[in-house]
Coordinates of C-alpha atoms in Angstrom, one line a residue:
Chain S
X1 CA 10.1 -10.7 -19.3
X2 CA 13.3 -12.5 -18.4
X3 CA 14.9 -11.8 -15.0
X4 CA 17.7 -13.1 -12.9
X5 CA 16.1 -14.5 -9.7
X6 CA 17.6 -15.5 -6.3
X7 CA 16.3 -19.0 -5.6
X8 CA 18.2 -19.8 -2.4
X9 CA 21.7 -19.8 -1.2
X10 CA 24.2 -20.3 -4.1
X11 CA 21.2 -20.7 -6.4
X12 CA 20.4 -18.1 -9.1
X13 CA 18.2 -18.8 -12.1
X14 CA 17.2 -16.8 -15.1
X15 CA 13.4 -17.1 -15.2
X16 CA 10.4 -15.8 -17.1
X17 CA 8.4 -13.5 -14.8
X18 CA 5.5 -11.0 -15.1
X19 CA 6.5 -7.6 -16.5
X20 CA 6.5 -4.8 -13.9
X21 CA 3.6 -2.4 -13.7
X22 CA 3.1 1.1 -12.4
X23 CA 2.0 0.8 -8.7
X24 CA 2.2 4.3 -7.4
X25 CA 1.9 7.8 -8.9
X26 CA 5.7 8.5 -8.8
X27 CA 6.7 5.2 -10.4
X28 CA 8.4 4.8 -13.8
X29 CA 9.0 1.6 -15.8
X30 CA 12.5 1.4 -17.3
X31 CA 13.4 -0.8 -20.2
X32 CA 16.9 -1.9 -19.1
X33 CA 19.6 -1.6 -21.7
X34 CA 22.6 -2.5 -19.4
X35 CA 22.9 -3.9 -16.0
X36 CA 25.7 -5.4 -13.9
X37 CA 26.5 -7.8 -11.2
X38 CA 27.8 -6.1 -8.1
X39 CA 30.3 -7.5 -5.6
X40 CA 27.6 -7.0 -3.0
X41 CA 25.3 -9.3 -5.0
X42 CA 27.7 -12.1 -4.1
X43 CA 26.8 -11.5 -0.4
X44 CA 23.2 -12.3 -1.4
X45 CA 24.4 -15.3 -3.5
X46 CA 26.3 -16.6 -0.5
X47 CA 23.3 -16.2 1.8
X48 CA 24.9 -13.6 4.1
X49 CA 22.1 -11.0 3.9
X50 CA 18.9 -12.1 5.7
X51 CA 15.3 -11.7 4.5
X52 CA 15.8 -12.8 0.9
X53 CA 12.9 -14.8 -0.6
X54 CA 13.0 -17.2 -3.4
X55 CA 11.8 -15.6 -6.6
X56 CA 13.4 -12.2 -5.7
X57 CA 14.8 -10.4 -8.8
X58 CA 18.4 -9.4 -8.3
X59 CA 20.3 -6.4 -9.5
X60 CA 20.8 -2.8 -8.3
X61 CA 23.1 -1.5 -11.0
X62 CA 21.2 -0.7 -14.1
X63 CA 20.3 1.9 -16.7
X64 CA 17.9 2.1 -19.6
X65 CA 15.1 3.9 -21.5
X66 CA 12.0 5.3 -19.8
X67 CA 9.1 3.2 -21.0
X68 CA 6.2 4.5 -19.0
X69 CA 5.7 7.0 -16.2
X70 CA 3.1 7.4 -13.4
X71 CA 0.8 10.4 -13.3
X72 CA 2.8 12.4 -10.8
X73 CA 6.2 12.0 -12.6
X74 CA 7.1 15.4 -13.9
X75 CA 10.7 15.3 -14.9
X76 CA 11.0 12.2 -16.9
X77 CA 9.2 11.2 -20.1
X78 CA 9.0 8.1 -22.3
X79 CA 12.2 7.7 -24.3
X80 CA 14.5 9.4 -21.8
X81 CA 17.8 7.6 -21.2
X82 CA 18.6 7.3 -17.5
X83 CA 21.0 5.8 -15.0
X84 CA 19.2 4.7 -11.8
X85 CA 20.8 5.0 -8.3
X86 CA 20.7 1.8 -6.3
X87 CA 19.3 3.6 -3.2
X88 CA 15.7 4.9 -3.5
X89 CA 15.0 8.3 -2.0
X90 CA 11.8 10.4 -1.6
X91 CA 13.5 13.8 -1.7
X92 CA 11.2 15.3 0.9
X93 CA 12.0 13.9 4.3
X94 CA 14.4 15.5 6.8
X95 CA 17.2 13.2 5.7
X96 CA 16.9 13.7 2.0
X97 CA 16.8 17.5 2.7
X98 CA 20.1 17.1 4.5
X99 CA 21.5 15.2 1.5
X100 CA 21.8 12.0 3.5
X101 CA 19.8 10.3 0.8
X102 CA 20.7 6.7 1.9
X103 CA 18.9 7.4 5.2
X104 CA 15.6 8.4 3.5
X105 CA 12.7 7.9 5.9
X106 CA 10.0 7.0 3.3
X107 CA 11.2 4.5 0.7
X108 CA 11.7 1.3 2.6
X109 CA 8.3 -0.5 2.2
X110 CA 9.4 -3.0 5.0
X111 CA 10.9 -0.4 7.3
X112 CA 9.8 -2.4 10.4
X113 CA 12.2 -5.2 9.5
X114 CA 15.2 -3.0 9.4
X115 CA 14.1 -1.1 12.5
X116 CA 14.0 -4.4 14.3
X117 CA 17.6 -5.2 13.2
X118 CA 19.3 -1.8 13.2
X119 CA 17.2 0.4 15.4
X120 CA 16.1 2.7 12.5
X121 CA 15.5 2.0 8.9
X122 CA 17.5 3.3 6.0
X123 CA 16.3 3.9 2.4
X124 CA 14.9 1.1 0.3
X125 CA 17.3 -0.5 -2.2
X126 CA 16.6 -2.3 -5.5
X127 CA 16.9 -6.1 -5.4
X128 CA 18.6 -6.3 -2.0
X129 CA 16.4 -8.3 0.4
X130 CA 13.1 -7.6 2.0
X131 CA 14.6 -5.9 5.0
X132 CA 15.8 -3.2 2.5
X133 CA 12.4 -2.7 0.9
X134 CA 11.5 -5.9 -1.0
X135 CA 11.8 -4.1 -4.4
X136 CA 12.5 -6.1 -7.6
X137 CA 16.0 -5.5 -9.0
X138 CA 17.3 -4.6 -12.4
X139 CA 18.9 -7.7 -13.7
X140 CA 15.9 -8.0 -15.9
X141 CA 14.5 -6.6 -19.1
X142 CA 12.2 -4.1 -17.4
X143 CA 12.2 -2.7 -13.9
X144 CA 9.9 -0.5 -11.8
X145 CA 11.5 2.6 -10.4
X146 CA 9.6 4.2 -7.4
X147 CA 10.1 8.0 -6.7
X148 CA 11.2 8.5 -10.2
X149 CA 11.2 12.3 -9.9
X150 CA 14.1 12.0 -7.5
X151 CA 16.5 9.2 -8.5
X152 CA 17.1 8.6 -12.2
X153 CA 19.8 10.7 -13.8
X154 CA 19.1 11.7 -17.4
X155 CA 22.0 11.2 -19.8
X156 CA 21.7 13.8 -22.5
X157 CA 25.0 13.1 -24.3
X158 CA 25.7 10.2 -26.6
X159 CA 28.2 8.6 -24.2
X160 CA 27.9 4.8 -24.5
X161 CA 26.1 2.9 -21.8
X162 CA 29.2 1.3 -20.5
X163 CA 30.8 4.6 -19.6
X164 CA 27.9 5.8 -17.5
X165 CA 26.4 2.5 -16.1
X166 CA 28.6 2.5 -13.0
X167 CA 27.1 5.8 -11.9
X168 CA 24.3 3.5 -10.6
X169 CA 26.5 2.4 -7.7
X170 CA 30.1 1.5 -7.7
X171 CA 31.7 4.8 -9.0
X172 CA 29.8 7.0 -6.5
X173 CA 30.4 4.3 -3.8
X174 CA 34.2 4.4 -4.5
X175 CA 34.1 8.1 -4.6
X176 CA 32.2 8.5 -1.3
X177 CA 34.6 6.0 0.2
X178 CA 37.5 8.4 -0.7
X179 CA 35.5 11.4 0.5
X180 CA 34.8 9.7 3.8
X181 CA 38.5 9.0 4.1
X182 CA 39.0 12.8 4.7
X183 CA 42.1 12.9 2.4
X184 CA 44.3 15.9 2.8
X185 CA 46.6 16.8 -0.1
X186 CA 49.7 14.7 0.0
X187 CA 48.2 11.9 2.1
X188 CA 48.9 8.2 1.8
X189 CA 45.8 6.1 1.6
X190 CA 45.6 2.3 1.9
X191 CA 42.7 0.5 0.1
X192 CA 41.8 -3.1 1.0
X193 CA 40.1 -4.9 -1.9
X194 CA 40.8 -4.1 -5.5
X195 CA 37.4 -5.1 -6.9
X196 CA 35.3 -2.4 -8.7
X197 CA 34.6 -0.3 -5.6
X198 CA 38.3 -0.5 -4.6
X199 CA 39.3 0.5 -8.1
X200 CA 37.1 3.6 -8.0
X201 CA 38.2 4.4 -4.5
X202 CA 41.8 4.3 -5.6
X203 CA 41.0 6.6 -8.6
X204 CA 38.9 8.9 -6.4
X205 CA 41.6 9.1 -3.7
X206 CA 44.0 10.4 -6.3
X207 CA 41.3 12.8 -7.6
X208 CA 40.9 14.1 -4.0
X209 CA 44.6 14.8 -3.5
X210 CA 46.3 11.6 -2.3
X211 CA 50.0 11.5 -3.0
X212 CA 50.2 7.7 -2.6
X213 CA 47.7 4.9 -2.7
X214 CA 48.5 1.4 -1.4
X215 CA 46.2 -1.3 -2.8
X216 CA 45.8 -4.7 -1.1
X217 CA 44.4 -7.8 -2.7
X218 CA 45.4 -11.3 -3.8
X219 CA 44.1 -11.6 -7.4
X220 CA 46.8 -10.7 -10.0
X221 CA 44.3 -9.2 -12.5
X222 CA 43.0 -6.8 -9.9
X223 CA 46.4 -5.8 -8.6
X224 CA 47.6 -5.3 -12.2
X225 CA 44.5 -3.0 -12.7
X226 CA 45.3 -1.1 -9.5
X227 CA 48.9 -0.5 -10.6
X228 CA 47.7 0.6 -14.0
X229 CA 46.0 3.6 -12.3
X230 CA 49.0 4.5 -10.2
X231 CA 48.7 2.5 -6.9
X232 CA 51.5 0.6 -5.2
X233 CA 50.2 -3.0 -4.7
X234 CA 50.5 -5.5 -1.9
X235 CA 49.6 -9.1 -2.5
X236 CA 48.7 -10.4 1.0
X237 CA 48.7 -14.0 -0.2
X238 CA 52.4 -13.9 -1.2
X239 CA 54.7 -15.8 1.1
X240 CA 56.2 -13.8 3.9
X241 CA 53.9 -10.8 3.3
X242 CA 52.3 -9.4 6.4
X243 CA 49.9 -6.6 5.6
X244 CA 50.6 -4.6 8.8
X245 CA 54.3 -4.8 8.3
X246 CA 54.0 -3.9 4.6
X247 CA 52.0 -0.8 5.5
X248 CA 54.5 0.2 8.1
X249 CA 57.4 -0.3 5.7
X250 CA 55.6 1.7 3.0
X251 CA 54.8 4.7 5.4
X252 CA 58.0 5.1 7.3
X253 CA 56.6 3.3 10.3
X254 CA 53.7 5.9 10.7
X255 CA 50.8 4.1 9.1
X256 CA 48.5 5.3 6.3
X257 CA 46.7 8.6 6.9
X258 CA 43.5 6.9 5.8
X259 CA 42.4 3.3 5.3
X260 CA 39.5 2.2 3.1
X261 CA 37.8 -1.2 3.7
X262 CA 36.4 -2.0 0.3
X263 CA 36.0 -5.7 1.2
X264 CA 33.3 -5.9 3.9
X265 CA 31.8 -8.9 5.5
X266 CA 33.2 -11.8 3.5
X267 CA 36.9 -11.1 3.8
X268 CA 39.3 -14.0 3.4
X269 CA 42.3 -14.9 5.4
X270 CA 44.5 -18.0 5.4
X271 CA 45.6 -17.2 8.9
X272 CA 44.2 -18.5 12.2
X273 CA 41.7 -15.6 12.5
X274 CA 40.3 -16.5 9.1
X275 CA 39.6 -20.0 10.3
X276 CA 38.1 -18.6 13.6
X277 CA 35.6 -16.4 11.7
X278 CA 34.8 -19.2 9.2
X279 CA 33.9 -21.5 12.1
X280 CA 32.0 -18.9 14.0
X281 CA 29.9 -17.8 11.0
X282 CA 29.2 -21.4 10.1
X283 CA 27.9 -22.0 13.7
X284 CA 25.9 -18.8 13.4
X285 CA 27.7 -17.3 16.4
X286 CA 28.9 -14.4 14.3
X287 CA 27.3 -13.0 11.1
X288 CA 30.3 -11.3 9.4
X289 CA 34.0 -12.0 8.8
X290 CA 35.5 -8.7 9.8
X291 CA 39.1 -9.6 9.0
X292 CA 39.8 -6.4 7.0
X293 CA 38.1 -4.2 9.5
X294 CA 40.4 -5.5 12.3
X295 CA 43.4 -5.0 10.1
X296 CA 42.5 -1.5 9.0
X297 CA 41.8 -0.3 12.6
X298 CA 45.2 -1.7 13.5
X299 CA 47.0 -0.2 10.5
X300 CA 45.7 3.3 10.3
X301 CA 48.0 6.0 11.8
X302 CA 47.2 7.9 15.0
X303 CA 44.4 10.3 14.5
X304 CA 43.8 8.8 11.0
X305 CA 40.5 8.0 9.3
X306 CA 38.9 4.7 8.5
X307 CA 36.3 4.7 5.7
X308 CA 34.1 1.6 5.2
X309 CA 32.3 1.2 1.9
X310 CA 32.4 -2.6 2.2
X311 CA 29.0 -4.0 3.3
X312 CA 28.6 -5.4 6.8
X313 CA 25.4 -7.0 7.9
X314 CA 25.2 -7.9 11.5
X315 CA 27.3 -8.7 14.6
X316 CA 31.0 -8.7 14.5
X317 CA 33.4 -10.4 16.8
X318 CA 36.8 -9.4 18.2
X319 CA 36.9 -5.9 16.7
X320 CA 39.9 -4.0 18.3
X321 CA 37.9 -1.1 19.5
X322 CA 40.6 -0.3 22.1
X323 CA 43.0 0.4 19.3
X324 CA 40.5 2.6 17.6
X325 CA 40.0 4.6 20.8
X326 CA 43.7 4.5 21.7
X327 CA 44.8 6.1 18.4
X328 CA 41.9 8.5 18.3
X329 CA 40.7 7.5 14.8
X330 CA 37.7 8.6 12.9
X331 CA 35.4 6.0 11.3
X332 CA 33.0 6.9 8.5
X333 CA 30.8 4.4 6.6
X334 CA 27.4 3.5 5.2
X335 CA 25.4 3.1 2.0
X336 CA 26.2 5.7 -0.6
X337 CA 24.3 8.9 -0.7
X338 CA 24.0 8.4 -4.4
X339 CA 21.9 11.4 -5.3
X340 CA 24.6 13.7 -4.1
X341 CA 27.4 12.3 -6.3
X342 CA 25.8 11.1 -9.6
X343 CA 25.7 14.5 -11.4
X344 CA 29.1 15.8 -10.5
X345 CA 30.6 12.4 -11.4
X346 CA 28.8 12.3 -14.7
X347 CA 30.4 15.7 -15.4
X348 CA 33.9 14.2 -14.7
X349 CA 33.1 11.4 -17.2
X350 CA 31.8 13.9 -19.8
X351 CA 35.0 15.9 -19.3
X352 CA 37.1 12.8 -19.9
X353 CA 38.7 12.8 -16.4
X354 CA 37.8 9.2 -16.0
X355 CA 36.3 6.3 -18.1
X356 CA 34.8 3.9 -15.6
X357 CA 34.4 1.2 -18.3
X358 CA 38.0 0.2 -17.8
X359 CA 37.0 -2.3 -15.1
X360 CA 34.8 -4.4 -17.4
X361 CA 36.1 -7.9 -18.1
X362 CA 32.9 -9.8 -19.1
X363 CA 29.9 -8.9 -21.3
X364 CA 27.1 -11.5 -21.0
X365 CA 23.4 -12.3 -21.5
X366 CA 20.8 -12.8 -18.9
X367 CA 20.9 -16.6 -19.5
X368 CA 24.6 -16.6 -18.7
X369 CA 24.2 -14.7 -15.4
X370 CA 23.7 -17.8 -13.1
X371 CA 26.9 -19.3 -14.3
X372 CA 28.8 -16.0 -14.0
X373 CA 27.6 -15.6 -10.3
X374 CA 29.4 -18.8 -9.6
X375 CA 32.5 -18.1 -11.6
X376 CA 32.9 -14.7 -9.9
X377 CA 32.2 -16.0 -6.4
X378 CA 34.8 -18.7 -7.0
X379 CA 37.2 -16.0 -8.3
X380 CA 37.8 -17.8 -11.6
X381 CA 38.2 -16.6 -15.2
X382 CA 39.9 -13.3 -14.1
X383 CA 36.6 -11.6 -13.5
X384 CA 36.8 -7.9 -12.6
X385 CA 33.3 -6.7 -13.6
X386 CA 30.4 -8.4 -15.4
X387 CA 28.0 -6.3 -17.5
X388 CA 24.7 -7.8 -18.7
X389 CA 22.8 -6.8 -21.9
X390 CA 19.3 -8.0 -21.1
X391 CA 18.3 -8.0 -24.7
X392 CA 21.2 -9.9 -26.2
X393 CA 20.6 -13.4 -27.4
X394 CA 22.7 -16.1 -25.9
X395 CA 23.7 -17.3 -29.3
X396 CA 25.6 -14.3 -30.7
X397 CA 27.7 -13.5 -27.8
X398 CA 31.5 -14.0 -28.2
X399 CA 32.1 -14.7 -24.6
X400 CA 29.5 -17.4 -24.3
X401 CA 31.3 -20.1 -22.2
X402 CA 29.4 -23.1 -23.5
X403 CA 26.1 -23.5 -25.3
X404 CA 23.2 -24.8 -23.3
X405 CA 23.2 -28.6 -23.2
X406 CA 20.6 -30.2 -25.4
X407 CA 18.6 -32.4 -23.0
X408 CA 15.9 -33.3 -25.5
X409 CA 17.9 -36.2 -26.9
Chain I
X1 CA 26.7 25.1 44.6
X2 CA 28.6 25.6 41.5
X3 CA 27.7 28.4 39.0
X4 CA 25.5 27.0 36.3
X5 CA 26.7 27.2 32.7
X6 CA 24.9 30.0 31.0
X7 CA 26.1 29.9 27.4
X8 CA 23.4 28.1 25.3
X9 CA 23.4 29.8 21.8
X10 CA 20.6 27.6 20.4
X11 CA 18.8 26.3 23.4
X12 CA 15.0 26.6 23.4
X13 CA 12.8 26.7 26.5
X14 CA 12.8 23.2 27.9
X15 CA 9.2 22.0 28.4
X16 CA 8.4 21.1 32.0
X17 CA 5.9 18.6 30.6
X18 CA 5.0 17.6 27.1
X19 CA 2.1 15.9 25.2
X20 CA 1.3 12.3 25.6
X21 CA 3.3 12.3 28.9
X22 CA 6.7 12.0 27.2
X23 CA 8.1 14.6 29.6
X24 CA 6.7 15.1 33.1
X25 CA 8.2 17.7 35.4
X26 CA 11.2 18.0 33.1
X27 CA 11.8 14.2 33.3
X28 CA 11.3 11.6 30.7
X29 CA 8.4 9.2 31.4
X30 CA 8.2 5.8 29.7
X31 CA 5.0 4.9 27.8
X32 CA 2.1 3.4 29.8
X33 CA 2.4 -0.3 30.3
X34 CA -0.2 -2.9 29.4
X35 CA -2.4 -3.6 32.4
X36 CA -5.9 -4.7 33.5
X37 CA -6.9 -5.8 30.0
X38 CA -5.7 -2.6 28.3
X39 CA -2.8 -2.5 25.9
X40 CA -1.0 0.8 25.2
X41 CA 1.2 2.1 22.4
X42 CA 3.0 5.4 22.2
X43 CA 4.9 6.3 19.0
X44 CA 6.1 9.4 17.3
X45 CA 7.5 10.7 14.0
X46 CA 9.2 13.8 12.7
X47 CA 7.2 15.0 9.7
X48 CA 8.1 17.7 7.2
X49 CA 4.8 19.8 7.1
X50 CA 3.1 22.2 9.4
X51 CA 1.0 21.1 12.3
X52 CA -2.1 22.5 10.6
X53 CA -1.5 20.6 7.3
X54 CA -1.0 17.4 9.2
X55 CA -4.0 18.0 11.4
X56 CA -6.1 18.6 8.3
X57 CA -5.1 15.2 6.8
X58 CA -5.7 13.3 10.0
X59 CA -9.1 15.0 10.8
X60 CA -10.5 14.0 7.3
X61 CA -12.0 10.8 8.7
X62 CA -13.4 9.5 5.4
X63 CA -9.9 9.6 3.9
X64 CA -8.4 7.3 6.7
X65 CA -8.8 4.1 4.7
X66 CA -6.3 5.6 2.2
X67 CA -3.5 5.5 4.8
X68 CA -4.5 3.2 7.7
X69 CA -4.0 -0.6 7.3
X70 CA -7.0 -2.9 6.9
X71 CA -9.6 -0.1 7.3
X72 CA -12.3 -0.8 4.8
X73 CA -14.3 2.3 5.3
X74 CA -15.0 5.2 7.6
X75 CA -18.3 7.1 7.3
X76 CA -18.9 10.4 9.1
X77 CA -22.2 10.0 10.9
X78 CA -22.1 13.5 12.6
X79 CA -19.8 16.4 13.3
X80 CA -17.9 14.4 15.9
X81 CA -18.9 10.8 15.2
X82 CA -18.0 8.2 12.6
X83 CA -18.6 4.6 11.7
X84 CA -15.6 2.3 11.1
X85 CA -15.2 -1.0 9.3
X86 CA -12.0 -3.0 9.5
X87 CA -10.7 -6.3 8.1
X88 CA -9.6 -8.5 10.9
X89 CA -8.3 -11.9 9.8
X90 CA -11.1 -13.3 7.6
X91 CA -13.9 -11.2 9.1
X92 CA -15.0 -7.6 9.2
X93 CA -15.4 -5.8 12.5
X94 CA -17.3 -2.6 12.9
X95 CA -17.6 0.1 15.6
X96 CA -18.6 3.7 16.1
X97 CA -16.2 6.4 17.2
X98 CA -16.5 9.9 18.6
X99 CA -14.1 12.8 18.8
X100 CA -13.5 13.8 22.4
X101 CA -11.2 16.8 21.8
X102 CA -10.6 18.7 18.6
X103 CA -8.0 21.4 18.7
X104 CA -7.3 22.5 15.1
X105 CA -3.6 22.4 14.2
X106 CA -2.8 20.8 17.6
X107 CA -4.6 17.7 18.8
X108 CA -7.4 15.2 18.2
X109 CA -8.6 12.7 20.8
X110 CA -11.1 10.0 20.2
X111 CA -12.7 6.9 21.7
X112 CA -14.9 4.1 20.4
X113 CA -18.6 4.2 21.5
X114 CA -19.9 0.7 20.9
X115 CA -19.3 -2.0 18.4
X116 CA -16.6 -4.7 18.0
X117 CA -13.6 -2.7 19.0
X118 CA -12.8 -0.9 22.2
X119 CA -10.2 1.7 21.7
X120 CA -9.3 5.3 22.5
X121 CA -6.4 7.5 21.5
X122 CA -5.0 10.9 20.6
X123 CA -2.7 12.4 18.1
X124 CA -0.7 15.5 19.0
X125 CA 1.1 17.8 16.5
X126 CA 3.7 20.2 17.8
X127 CA 6.6 22.1 16.1
X128 CA 9.9 20.3 16.4
X129 CA 12.9 22.2 18.0
X130 CA 14.5 24.7 15.6
X131 CA 11.7 24.5 13.0
X132 CA 12.8 21.1 11.8
X133 CA 9.3 20.0 11.0
X134 CA 6.4 18.7 13.1
X135 CA 6.5 16.0 15.8
X136 CA 3.4 13.8 15.6
X137 CA 2.8 11.7 18.7
X138 CA 0.2 9.0 18.8
X139 CA -1.0 7.5 22.1
X140 CA -3.5 4.7 21.6
X141 CA -5.1 2.3 24.0
X142 CA -7.0 -0.9 23.2
X143 CA -9.1 -2.8 25.6
X144 CA -8.1 -6.3 24.6
X145 CA -6.9 -9.4 26.4
X146 CA -3.4 -10.7 25.9
X147 CA -4.9 -13.7 24.1
X148 CA -6.9 -11.6 21.7
X149 CA -3.8 -9.5 21.0
X150 CA -1.8 -12.7 20.3
X151 CA -4.5 -13.8 18.0
X152 CA -4.4 -10.5 16.1
X153 CA -0.6 -10.9 15.8
X154 CA -1.1 -14.4 14.5
X155 CA -3.7 -13.6 11.9
X156 CA -2.2 -10.3 10.7
X157 CA -0.6 -7.5 12.5
X158 CA 0.1 -7.0 16.2
X159 CA -2.2 -4.1 17.2
X160 CA 0.7 -2.1 18.6
X161 CA 2.7 -2.5 15.4
X162 CA -0.3 -1.5 13.4
X163 CA -0.3 1.9 15.2
X164 CA 3.4 2.3 14.4
X165 CA 2.8 1.3 10.8
X166 CA -0.1 3.6 10.4
X167 CA 1.9 6.6 11.6
X168 CA 4.7 5.6 9.2
X169 CA 2.2 5.5 6.3
X170 CA 0.7 8.9 7.4
X171 CA 4.2 10.4 7.4
X172 CA 5.0 9.0 4.0
X173 CA 1.8 10.2 2.5
X174 CA 2.1 13.7 4.1
X175 CA 5.7 14.1 2.9
X176 CA 5.6 12.5 -0.5
X177 CA 2.0 12.1 -1.6
X178 CA 2.2 8.3 -1.7
X179 CA 2.9 5.3 0.5
X180 CA 5.9 3.2 -0.5
X181 CA 4.8 -0.1 -2.0
X182 CA 6.7 -3.3 -2.8
X183 CA 3.6 -5.4 -3.0
X184 CA 2.8 -6.2 -6.7
X185 CA 6.5 -6.2 -7.6
X186 CA 7.6 -8.7 -10.3
X187 CA 9.1 -11.9 -8.9
X188 CA 9.7 -15.5 -9.8
X189 CA 8.1 -18.5 -8.0
X190 CA 8.2 -17.9 -4.2
X191 CA 7.9 -21.6 -3.3
X192 CA 6.7 -22.7 0.1
X193 CA 9.5 -21.1 2.1
X194 CA 9.3 -17.8 0.2
X195 CA 5.6 -17.6 0.9
X196 CA 6.1 -18.4 4.6
X197 CA 8.7 -15.6 4.8
X198 CA 6.3 -13.1 3.3
X199 CA 3.9 -13.9 6.1
X200 CA 6.5 -13.7 8.8
X201 CA 7.8 -10.4 7.5
X202 CA 4.3 -8.9 7.6
X203 CA 4.3 -8.5 3.8
X204 CA 0.8 -10.0 3.3
X205 CA -0.9 -7.1 5.0
X206 CA -2.1 -4.9 2.2
X207 CA -0.2 -1.6 2.0
X208 CA -2.9 1.1 2.2
X209 CA -3.6 2.6 -1.2
X210 CA -2.5 6.2 -0.5
X211 CA -3.7 8.3 -3.4
X212 CA -4.4 5.3 -5.6
X213 CA -7.9 3.9 -6.1
X214 CA -8.5 1.3 -3.4
X215 CA -8.2 -2.2 -4.8
X216 CA -11.5 -3.9 -3.9

């Protein structure tokens, strides 16, 4: 089959690899009908997440048709149409029973690596480093799904793929970010980052009762999209704009009730602290660039809540913990407990409350994926979300940037 | 003296001492340290299952190759004795083992009685506070020099880490009926560095088969 493989920092290739096979009794093989590139895949592309190995198949947002099931899979059969959550959960450990699915004890096949780094291991993830399990991802024509009785959500209706695909990660992730923000009716919520997770966090904050949402980014297409769903936008790259001042101005000097960091470890800043973090990460004296985190702690009102759906990987420098303590804020974060949110959010889609496909800007083939990783990383071509059809041919796609060069001549 | 606080709605009787020496006289005691050619490891896991169910899986010695790493076979040679074969680097080592204490639903203790491995250990199953499952604690000792231990680490798995991994596999099997497996996943060419990383990350040690047929 064809698959998108990580071949080193800033190096992604579409390769021919062996088809997946059933390895355990609760496995299923899914024929992937749609998959997507996630903003967090860019952290892998940029080499920020350790324990990647060349040859790793990327991709943790995917859906498809069940091709084959292992002997102990009882609630899926060949031909079922499913969306697969990016976190893998066993359903039986103490954490799964408490609905903290992303903390599953039993699905990380390399738990010792994460234990060494984080103290305890979370669940395994698809296509997201060996520390997180070493499972092959879904930017491929087929994918193996372990613990298939627990994760995959069957889609019984005829909703098109593009409306349900984002139940695999970013819609539940944006929703949990808003839930973690502990929004009370009438609250003002600030969201840093208007990429896909930020967009769904904004939409979900409104669903959960926010009166106002303030959205912060620098890319015009994203800010436009945030305004289209009702947010007030702040472009931090505009001259004379200071985010902390803007948030005070927009909240009568009080600060937002809740702040959501939907950016994570690769935040950008043109200011001095941006240079400071760029230098320190380059010298490997710091692993992450916590610019948004610092700002959000500083910005949130006294007794407010900070929710962090953005990915952080390691050790952070100069985090104003004194401010966090001094204001008595609450911080909630972590990988999404996918299995808790997929079904209720599918119902919201079925009822027409939200159509998550509005964020899609690019529809591509597997062959185009390597180029699109670069284009999205470099924030070109107004990318908001890239969806891959693994079975489309490169030659009948309208958005094909350029045809492959003929090198035979 | 002040009046002690008495309101403890969910408190359970605090054990004065606990299995494997975790608590002694109401005080936490660290695991035994490596000394005199003996290396020690103590590890524990919270497992959803009754002490009796877990005891039954562990006591079935001939099933042990399904969940312990690198064990090729275990053959019961008597009610309390068994013969073990294990892959160690490129060679196979063998030894005999006997059960020293057997308390159904509670505890099993064993020691090797000749052969190429000198080890002894025990596993204790006890109910977790508030009925939140069973705490399984393993205390294992190997008679092995530091050099030999370093060699094991180099050719495969550090013996202490192997005990930790085996308890992890046991828990996964008891809770889910299988052992999570990434080995055999599809991937592109690993290249030289990718292959080295696999070794360093301990991914070349075969994951025990669990309920699958062992791959010979």
